[in-house]
Structure formats: C-alpha cells, structure tokens
mmCIF file of C-alpha atoms and ligand atoms in Angstrom:
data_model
loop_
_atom_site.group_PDB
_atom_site.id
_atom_site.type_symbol
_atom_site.label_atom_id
_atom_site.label_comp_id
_atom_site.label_asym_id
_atom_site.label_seq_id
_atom_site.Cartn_x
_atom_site.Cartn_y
_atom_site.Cartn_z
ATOM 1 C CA UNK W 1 27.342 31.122 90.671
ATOM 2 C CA UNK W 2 23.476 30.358 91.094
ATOM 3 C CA UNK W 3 22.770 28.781 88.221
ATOM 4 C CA UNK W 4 18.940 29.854 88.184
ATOM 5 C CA UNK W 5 19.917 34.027 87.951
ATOM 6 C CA UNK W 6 20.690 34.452 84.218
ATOM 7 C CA UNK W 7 23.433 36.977 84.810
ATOM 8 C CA UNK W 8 25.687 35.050 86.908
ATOM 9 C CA UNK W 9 25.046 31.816 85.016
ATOM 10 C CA UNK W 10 26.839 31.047 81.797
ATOM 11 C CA UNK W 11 25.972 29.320 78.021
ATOM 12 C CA UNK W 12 27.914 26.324 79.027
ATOM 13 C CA UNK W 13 25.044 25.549 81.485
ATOM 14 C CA UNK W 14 22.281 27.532 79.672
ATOM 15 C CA UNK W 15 22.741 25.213 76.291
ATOM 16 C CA UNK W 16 21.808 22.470 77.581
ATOM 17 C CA UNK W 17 18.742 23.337 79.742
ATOM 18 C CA UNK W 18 14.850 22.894 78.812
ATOM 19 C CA UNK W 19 14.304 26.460 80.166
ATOM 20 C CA UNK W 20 10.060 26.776 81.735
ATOM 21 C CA UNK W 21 9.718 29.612 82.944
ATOM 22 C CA UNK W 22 11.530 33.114 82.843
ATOM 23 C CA UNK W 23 10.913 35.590 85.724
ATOM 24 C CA UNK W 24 11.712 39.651 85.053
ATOM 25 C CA UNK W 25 11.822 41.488 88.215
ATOM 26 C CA UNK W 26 11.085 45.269 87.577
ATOM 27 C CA UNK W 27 12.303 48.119 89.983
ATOM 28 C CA UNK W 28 12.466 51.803 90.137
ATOM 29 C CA UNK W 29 15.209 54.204 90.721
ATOM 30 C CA UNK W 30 13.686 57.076 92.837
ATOM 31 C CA UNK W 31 14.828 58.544 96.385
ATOM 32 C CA UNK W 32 13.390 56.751 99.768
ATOM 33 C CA UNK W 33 13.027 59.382 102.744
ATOM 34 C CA UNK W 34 16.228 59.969 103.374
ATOM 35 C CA UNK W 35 18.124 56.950 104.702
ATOM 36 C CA UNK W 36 16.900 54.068 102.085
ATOM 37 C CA UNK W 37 19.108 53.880 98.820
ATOM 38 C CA UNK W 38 17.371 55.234 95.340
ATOM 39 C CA UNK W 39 17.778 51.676 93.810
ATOM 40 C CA UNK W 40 15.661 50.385 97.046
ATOM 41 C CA UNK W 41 13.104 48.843 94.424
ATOM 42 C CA UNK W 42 15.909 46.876 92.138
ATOM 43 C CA UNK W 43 17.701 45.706 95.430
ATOM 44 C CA UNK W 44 13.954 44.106 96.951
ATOM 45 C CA UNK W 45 12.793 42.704 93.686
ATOM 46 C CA UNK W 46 16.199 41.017 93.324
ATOM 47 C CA UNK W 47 16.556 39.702 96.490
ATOM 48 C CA UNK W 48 12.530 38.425 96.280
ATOM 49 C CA UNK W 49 12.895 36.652 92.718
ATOM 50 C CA UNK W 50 16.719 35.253 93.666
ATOM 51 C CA UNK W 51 15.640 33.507 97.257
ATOM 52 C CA UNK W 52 12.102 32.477 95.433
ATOM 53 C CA UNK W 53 13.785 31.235 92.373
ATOM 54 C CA UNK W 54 16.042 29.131 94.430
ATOM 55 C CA UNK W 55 13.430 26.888 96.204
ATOM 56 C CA UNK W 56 11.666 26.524 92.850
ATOM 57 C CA UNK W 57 15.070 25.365 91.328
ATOM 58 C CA UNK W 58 16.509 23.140 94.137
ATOM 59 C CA UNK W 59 12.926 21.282 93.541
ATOM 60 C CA UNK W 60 13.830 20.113 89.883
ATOM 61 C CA UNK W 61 11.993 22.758 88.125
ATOM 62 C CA UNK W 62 14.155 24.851 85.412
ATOM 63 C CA UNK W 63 12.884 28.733 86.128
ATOM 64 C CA UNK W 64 16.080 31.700 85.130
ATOM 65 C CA UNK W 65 15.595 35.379 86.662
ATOM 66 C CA UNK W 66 16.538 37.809 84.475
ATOM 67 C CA UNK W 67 18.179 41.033 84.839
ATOM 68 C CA UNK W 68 16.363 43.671 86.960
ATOM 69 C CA UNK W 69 14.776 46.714 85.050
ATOM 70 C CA UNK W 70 16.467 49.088 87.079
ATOM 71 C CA UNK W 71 13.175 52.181 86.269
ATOM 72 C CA UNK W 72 10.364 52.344 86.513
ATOM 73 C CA UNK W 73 7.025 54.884 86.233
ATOM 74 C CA UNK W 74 7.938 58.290 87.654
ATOM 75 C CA UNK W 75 5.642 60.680 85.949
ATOM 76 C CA UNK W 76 4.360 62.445 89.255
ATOM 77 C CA UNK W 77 8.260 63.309 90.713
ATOM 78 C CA UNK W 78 9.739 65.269 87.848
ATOM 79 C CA UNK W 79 10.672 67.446 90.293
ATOM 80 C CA UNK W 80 12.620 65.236 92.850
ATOM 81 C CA UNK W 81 16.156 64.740 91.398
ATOM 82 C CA UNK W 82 17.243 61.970 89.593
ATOM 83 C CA UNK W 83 14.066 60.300 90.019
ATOM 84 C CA UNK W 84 14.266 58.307 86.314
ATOM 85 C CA UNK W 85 10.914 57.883 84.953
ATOM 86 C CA UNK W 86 10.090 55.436 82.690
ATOM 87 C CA UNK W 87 6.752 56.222 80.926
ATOM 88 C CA UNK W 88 4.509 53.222 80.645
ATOM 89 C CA UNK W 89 4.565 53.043 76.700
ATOM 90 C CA UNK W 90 8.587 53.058 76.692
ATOM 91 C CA UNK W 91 8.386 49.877 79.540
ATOM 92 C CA UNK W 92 5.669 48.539 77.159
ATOM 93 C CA UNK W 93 8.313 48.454 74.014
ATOM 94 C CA UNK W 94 10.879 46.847 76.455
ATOM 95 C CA UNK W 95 8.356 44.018 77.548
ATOM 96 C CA UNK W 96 7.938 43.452 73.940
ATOM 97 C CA UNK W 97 10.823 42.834 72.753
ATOM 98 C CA UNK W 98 12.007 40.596 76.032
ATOM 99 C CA UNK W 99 8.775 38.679 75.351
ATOM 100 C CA UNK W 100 9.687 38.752 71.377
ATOM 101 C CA UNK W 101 13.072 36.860 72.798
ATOM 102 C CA UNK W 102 11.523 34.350 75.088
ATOM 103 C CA UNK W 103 8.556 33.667 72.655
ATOM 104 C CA UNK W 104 10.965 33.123 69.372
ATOM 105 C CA UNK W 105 13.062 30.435 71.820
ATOM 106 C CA UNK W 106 9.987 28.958 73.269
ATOM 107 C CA UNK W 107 10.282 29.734 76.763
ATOM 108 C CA UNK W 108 6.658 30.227 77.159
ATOM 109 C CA UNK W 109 5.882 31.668 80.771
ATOM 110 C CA UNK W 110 6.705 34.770 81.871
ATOM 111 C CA UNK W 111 6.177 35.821 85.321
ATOM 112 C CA UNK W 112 7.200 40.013 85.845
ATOM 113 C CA UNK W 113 7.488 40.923 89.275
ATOM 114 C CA UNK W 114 6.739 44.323 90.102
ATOM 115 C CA UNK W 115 8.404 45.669 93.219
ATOM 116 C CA UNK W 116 7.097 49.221 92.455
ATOM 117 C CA UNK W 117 3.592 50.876 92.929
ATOM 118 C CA UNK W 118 3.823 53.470 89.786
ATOM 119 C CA UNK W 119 4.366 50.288 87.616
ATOM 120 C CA UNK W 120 1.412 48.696 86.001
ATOM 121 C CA UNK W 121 1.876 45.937 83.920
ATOM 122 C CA UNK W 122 -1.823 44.681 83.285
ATOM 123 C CA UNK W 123 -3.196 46.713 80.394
ATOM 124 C CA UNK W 124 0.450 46.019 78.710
ATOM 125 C CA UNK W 125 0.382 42.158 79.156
ATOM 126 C CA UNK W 126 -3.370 42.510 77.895
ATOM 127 C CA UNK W 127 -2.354 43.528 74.553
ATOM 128 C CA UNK W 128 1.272 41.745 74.212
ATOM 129 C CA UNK W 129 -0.872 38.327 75.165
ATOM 130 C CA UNK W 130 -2.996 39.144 71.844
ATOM 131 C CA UNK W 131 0.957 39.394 69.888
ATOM 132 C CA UNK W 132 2.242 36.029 71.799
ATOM 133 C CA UNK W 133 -0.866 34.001 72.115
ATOM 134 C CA UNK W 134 1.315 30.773 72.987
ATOM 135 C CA UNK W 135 2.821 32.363 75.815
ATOM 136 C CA UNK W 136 1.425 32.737 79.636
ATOM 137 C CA UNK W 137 1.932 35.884 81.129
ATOM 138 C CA UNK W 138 1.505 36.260 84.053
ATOM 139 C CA UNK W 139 2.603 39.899 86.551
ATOM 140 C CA UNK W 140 2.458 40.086 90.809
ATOM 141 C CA UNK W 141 3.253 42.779 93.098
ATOM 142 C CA UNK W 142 4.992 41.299 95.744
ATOM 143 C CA UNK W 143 4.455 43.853 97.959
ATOM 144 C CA UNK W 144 0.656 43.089 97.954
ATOM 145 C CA UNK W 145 1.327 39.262 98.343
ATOM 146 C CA UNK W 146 0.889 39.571 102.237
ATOM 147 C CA UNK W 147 -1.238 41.340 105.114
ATOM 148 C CA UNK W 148 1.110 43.923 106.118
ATOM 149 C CA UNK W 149 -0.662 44.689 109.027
ATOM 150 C CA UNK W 150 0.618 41.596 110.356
ATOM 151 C CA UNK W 151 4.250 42.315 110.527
ATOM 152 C CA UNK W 152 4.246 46.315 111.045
ATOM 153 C CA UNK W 153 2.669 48.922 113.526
ATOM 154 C CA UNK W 154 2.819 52.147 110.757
ATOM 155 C CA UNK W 155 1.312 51.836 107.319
ATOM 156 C CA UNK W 156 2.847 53.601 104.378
ATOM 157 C CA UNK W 157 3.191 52.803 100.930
ATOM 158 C CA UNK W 158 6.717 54.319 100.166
ATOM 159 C CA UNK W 159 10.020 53.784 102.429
ATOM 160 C CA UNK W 160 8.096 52.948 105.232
ATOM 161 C CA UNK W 161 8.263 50.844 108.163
ATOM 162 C CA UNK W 162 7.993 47.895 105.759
ATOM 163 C CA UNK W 163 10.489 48.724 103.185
ATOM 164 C CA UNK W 164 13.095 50.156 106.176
ATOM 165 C CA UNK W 165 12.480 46.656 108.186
ATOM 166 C CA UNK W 166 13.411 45.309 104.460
ATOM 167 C CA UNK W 167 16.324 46.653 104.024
ATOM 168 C CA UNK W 168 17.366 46.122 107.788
ATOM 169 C CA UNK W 169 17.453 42.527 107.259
ATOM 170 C CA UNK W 170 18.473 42.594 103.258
ATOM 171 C CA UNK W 171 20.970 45.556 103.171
ATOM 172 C CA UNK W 172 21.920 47.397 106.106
ATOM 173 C CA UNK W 173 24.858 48.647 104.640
ATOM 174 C CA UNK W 174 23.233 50.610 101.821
ATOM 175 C CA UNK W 175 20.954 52.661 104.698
ATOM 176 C CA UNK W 176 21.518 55.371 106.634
ATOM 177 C CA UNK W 177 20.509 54.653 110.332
ATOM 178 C CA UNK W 178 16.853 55.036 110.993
ATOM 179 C CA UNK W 179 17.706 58.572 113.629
ATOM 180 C CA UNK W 180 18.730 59.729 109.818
ATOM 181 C CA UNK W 181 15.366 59.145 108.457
ATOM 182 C CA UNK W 182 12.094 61.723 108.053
ATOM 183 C CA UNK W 183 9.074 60.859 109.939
ATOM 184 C CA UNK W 184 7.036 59.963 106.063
ATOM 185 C CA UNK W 185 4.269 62.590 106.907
ATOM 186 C CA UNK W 186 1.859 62.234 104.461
ATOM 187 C CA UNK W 187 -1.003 65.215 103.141
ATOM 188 C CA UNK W 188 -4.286 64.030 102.482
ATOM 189 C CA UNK W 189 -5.707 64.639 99.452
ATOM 190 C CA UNK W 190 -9.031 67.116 99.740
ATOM 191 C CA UNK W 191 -11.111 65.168 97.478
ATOM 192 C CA UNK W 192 -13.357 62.761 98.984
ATOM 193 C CA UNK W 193 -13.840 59.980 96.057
ATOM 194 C CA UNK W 194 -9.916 59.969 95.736
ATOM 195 C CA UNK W 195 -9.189 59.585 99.551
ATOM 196 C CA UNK W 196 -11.631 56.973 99.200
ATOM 197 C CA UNK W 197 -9.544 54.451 96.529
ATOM 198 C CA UNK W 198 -12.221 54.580 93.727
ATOM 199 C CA UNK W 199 -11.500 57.534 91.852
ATOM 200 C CA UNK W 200 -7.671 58.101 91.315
ATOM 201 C CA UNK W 201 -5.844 60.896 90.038
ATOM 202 C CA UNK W 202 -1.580 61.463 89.928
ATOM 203 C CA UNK W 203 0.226 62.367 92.850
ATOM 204 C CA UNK W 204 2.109 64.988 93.024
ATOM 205 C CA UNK W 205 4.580 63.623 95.612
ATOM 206 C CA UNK W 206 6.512 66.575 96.407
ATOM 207 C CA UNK W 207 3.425 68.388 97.663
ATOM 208 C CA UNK W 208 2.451 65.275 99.709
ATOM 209 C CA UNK W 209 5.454 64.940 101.599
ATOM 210 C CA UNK W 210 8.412 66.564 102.264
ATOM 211 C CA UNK W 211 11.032 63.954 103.268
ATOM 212 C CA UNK W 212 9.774 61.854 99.936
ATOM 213 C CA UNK W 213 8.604 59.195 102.400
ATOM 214 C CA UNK W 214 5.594 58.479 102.915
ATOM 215 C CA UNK W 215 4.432 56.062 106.002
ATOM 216 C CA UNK W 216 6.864 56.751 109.151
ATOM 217 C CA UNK W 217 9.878 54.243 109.243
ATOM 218 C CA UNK W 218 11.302 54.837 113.173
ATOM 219 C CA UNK W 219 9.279 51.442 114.269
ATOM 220 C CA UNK W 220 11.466 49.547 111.319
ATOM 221 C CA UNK W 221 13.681 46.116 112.729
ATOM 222 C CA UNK W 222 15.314 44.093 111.382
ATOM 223 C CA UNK W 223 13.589 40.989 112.975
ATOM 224 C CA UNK W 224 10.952 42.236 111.104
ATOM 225 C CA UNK W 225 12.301 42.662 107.980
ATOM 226 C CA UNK W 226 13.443 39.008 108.348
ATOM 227 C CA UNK W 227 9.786 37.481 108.773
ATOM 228 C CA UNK W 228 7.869 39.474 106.179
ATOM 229 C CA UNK W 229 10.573 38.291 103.816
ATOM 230 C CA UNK W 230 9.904 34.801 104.375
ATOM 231 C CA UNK W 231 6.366 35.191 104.183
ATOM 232 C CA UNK W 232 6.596 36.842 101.042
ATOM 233 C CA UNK W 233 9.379 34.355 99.753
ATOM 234 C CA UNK W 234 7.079 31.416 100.660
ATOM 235 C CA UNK W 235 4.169 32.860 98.737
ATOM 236 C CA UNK W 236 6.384 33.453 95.554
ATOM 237 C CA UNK W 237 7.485 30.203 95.717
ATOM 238 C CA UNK W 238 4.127 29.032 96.042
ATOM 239 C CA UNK W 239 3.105 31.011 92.727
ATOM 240 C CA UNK W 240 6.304 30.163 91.032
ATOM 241 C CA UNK W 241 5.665 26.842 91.330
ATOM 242 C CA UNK W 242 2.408 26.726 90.461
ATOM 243 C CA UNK W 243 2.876 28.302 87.741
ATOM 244 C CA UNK W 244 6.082 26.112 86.363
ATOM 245 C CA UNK W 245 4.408 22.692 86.752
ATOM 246 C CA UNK W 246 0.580 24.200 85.234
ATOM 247 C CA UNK W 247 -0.752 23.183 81.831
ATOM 248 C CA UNK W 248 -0.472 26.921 80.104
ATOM 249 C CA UNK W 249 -3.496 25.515 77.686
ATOM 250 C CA UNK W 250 -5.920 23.576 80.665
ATOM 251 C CA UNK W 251 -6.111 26.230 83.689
ATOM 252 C CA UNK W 252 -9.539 26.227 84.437
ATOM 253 C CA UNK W 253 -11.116 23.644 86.274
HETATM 254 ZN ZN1 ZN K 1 10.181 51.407 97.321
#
C-alpha cells in the first residue's frame, strides 16, 4: 500500500492528512504498432507520477496521485478500432468537476500529467483557472521533459524506439517481442508550412502509417528504457517539488 497513490491508500490514512498537492495523470487508450499494449499511455503516466510521487513523499511533503484517465483525444483515428476518443470539451467537463472536488476541500495545486500528444490541457486550465482562482494549475508532458536524442538512435513520436525501450524496462510482459513489431514508417505530409511545425492541421493517422506506429522501434532496450526513466523521474521530482513547497500567491521574483 503506497500511501501517496489515492487508490491503494485508504480514509483511515487520508483523514488525517494536510493534503498539498494532487497530481492527475492522463493517458490514452489507442493501438501502438503492433507489439505495445493499447493502454501504453495509462501504464507510462502511472508508472511516471507513482516513482515521482514517491521521492516527493519520502521527503515529508504530502502530494496523492489520482486515478489515471484511462482516454484521451482521438479525433484523427476513428477509423483504427477501439481507438476511444475523448473530445477535448468532454475531458474539459471531467477536469472541472475533479478540480470542483479538490477546490471545495482546499487542496489547491493541481499538477495533470499528460502522457499523450493528442491531449492538450492549456486552453482548458486557462479558463477553469478563471472558475478556481485560488487554485494553481499547473499541466507537463513528460514526454517533452527530456532531450530524447540523448537516449535513442530513431525519432518517432508514437510507439517508437522511446516508448518500446519504455515498456522494455516498465512492462515487458504486456509487449509482444520487438521481431513482432512494424518498422513505424511514417508519410510526410505534402504541405510545406505543416512539415515545417508552424502551421498544423489533423492527422489522419491511418494514411500516415500503416502499422499505427510511427518512429521505428527495432533499436528499443531495455537499458535504455531504464535511463530515460530516471531522467524523466528526476525531472518530475524536481517539478513536483517545486511546486509543493512554492508560495501559490508569490511566484515571481
Ligand atoms: Zn504512446
């Protein structure tokens, strides 16, 4: 029982504690090439806020992870089965009323971590920060917390060599081996402004790849797996704690 994850702990404990800061780790359910698990997303972002969480915890400060959202934005893979989408304004009415909760019992900051690149969070914590002006919300990709470069040969941005090395070192029981897996070929898009990054439009991700991968997994280890973790870990921690022992009303200097 890890008193710090909010399922597993129970209201004998919870009573009693002076709760700072709450921690929502949001996932996706969506298929991963073909030897990562669909709940890839929920498994990382637990495993992330859990070993994060702990190291904030074992240093005196009282932070509780919450329950995973298990879905997440989907919109441009209707057409890959069971692929749940979420649309943003339904995940927007669920951050509400979590945020209604934590606000009405004075837990005041809110960290979400997003372990999923269809999510976007900002524009939503934007206007729920005008409802709960006493609260500090705060949202992080974890998956953007750390040069990638550093720690893989391939890029991607979707069971890649990253997410495969992941899982490697978090689940290897819930993969397929990697001789399973589709090489992630990705099509470029034709127009110029959105292969460039500044203009944007949907993809449509079954007519970008074919395996539903995108980035080529085959280099994946698990020693790998194992270091970007840490890294990632260490700067969660790092923000976790920041954020825990910060003045919500003096944050400017
Ligand atoms: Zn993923």
């Amino acid at each position: 029982m890890r008193p710090y994850i909010l399922a597993e702990t129970n209201w004998k404990s919870i009573k009693e504690r002076k709760i700072e800061l709450a921690v929502l780790p949001w996932g996706a359910t969506e298929a991963h090439n073909y030897h990562l698990p669909y709940g890839t997303d929920i498994l990382e972002s637990e495993f992330f806020a859990a070993e994060a969480a702990k190291r904030v915890y074992e240093q005196g400060m009282d932070i509780i992870v919450l329950p995973a959202v298990p879905f997440g934005v989907n919109t441009g893979q209707t057409d890959i089965t069971l692929d749940i989408n979420l649309n943003p304004s339904t995940q927007s009415a669920i951050l509400d009323d979590i945020l209604a909760t934590l606000n009405r019992q004075k837990i005041y900051k809110f960290i979400l971590l997003n372990s999923h690149g269809g999510n976007d969070f900002k524009p939503m914590l934007r206007e729920l920060g005008l409802k709960y002006p006493d609260m500090l919300l705060i949202s992080c990709d974890w998956f953007r917390s750390v040069d990638k470069k550093l720690y893989f040969e391939n890029d991607g941005d979707h069971a890649d060599e990253m997410e495969s090395s992941l899982m490697l070192y978090l689940a290897p029981k819930r993969m397929l081996p990697l001789s399973e897996a589709g090489e992630g070929k990705a099509k470029q898009v034709k127009i110029k402004g959105i292969r460039e990054g500044w203009a944007w439009t949907e993809r449509k991700w079954s007519q970008v790849t074919e395996d539903t991968g995108i980035g080529n997994p085959k280099k994946a280890r698990k020693e790998k797996g194992e270091k970007y973790f840490q890294a990632v870990v260490k700067k969660l921690a790092e923000l976790f704690t920041d954020i825990a022992q910060c003045d919500k009303d003096e944050l400017y200097q």
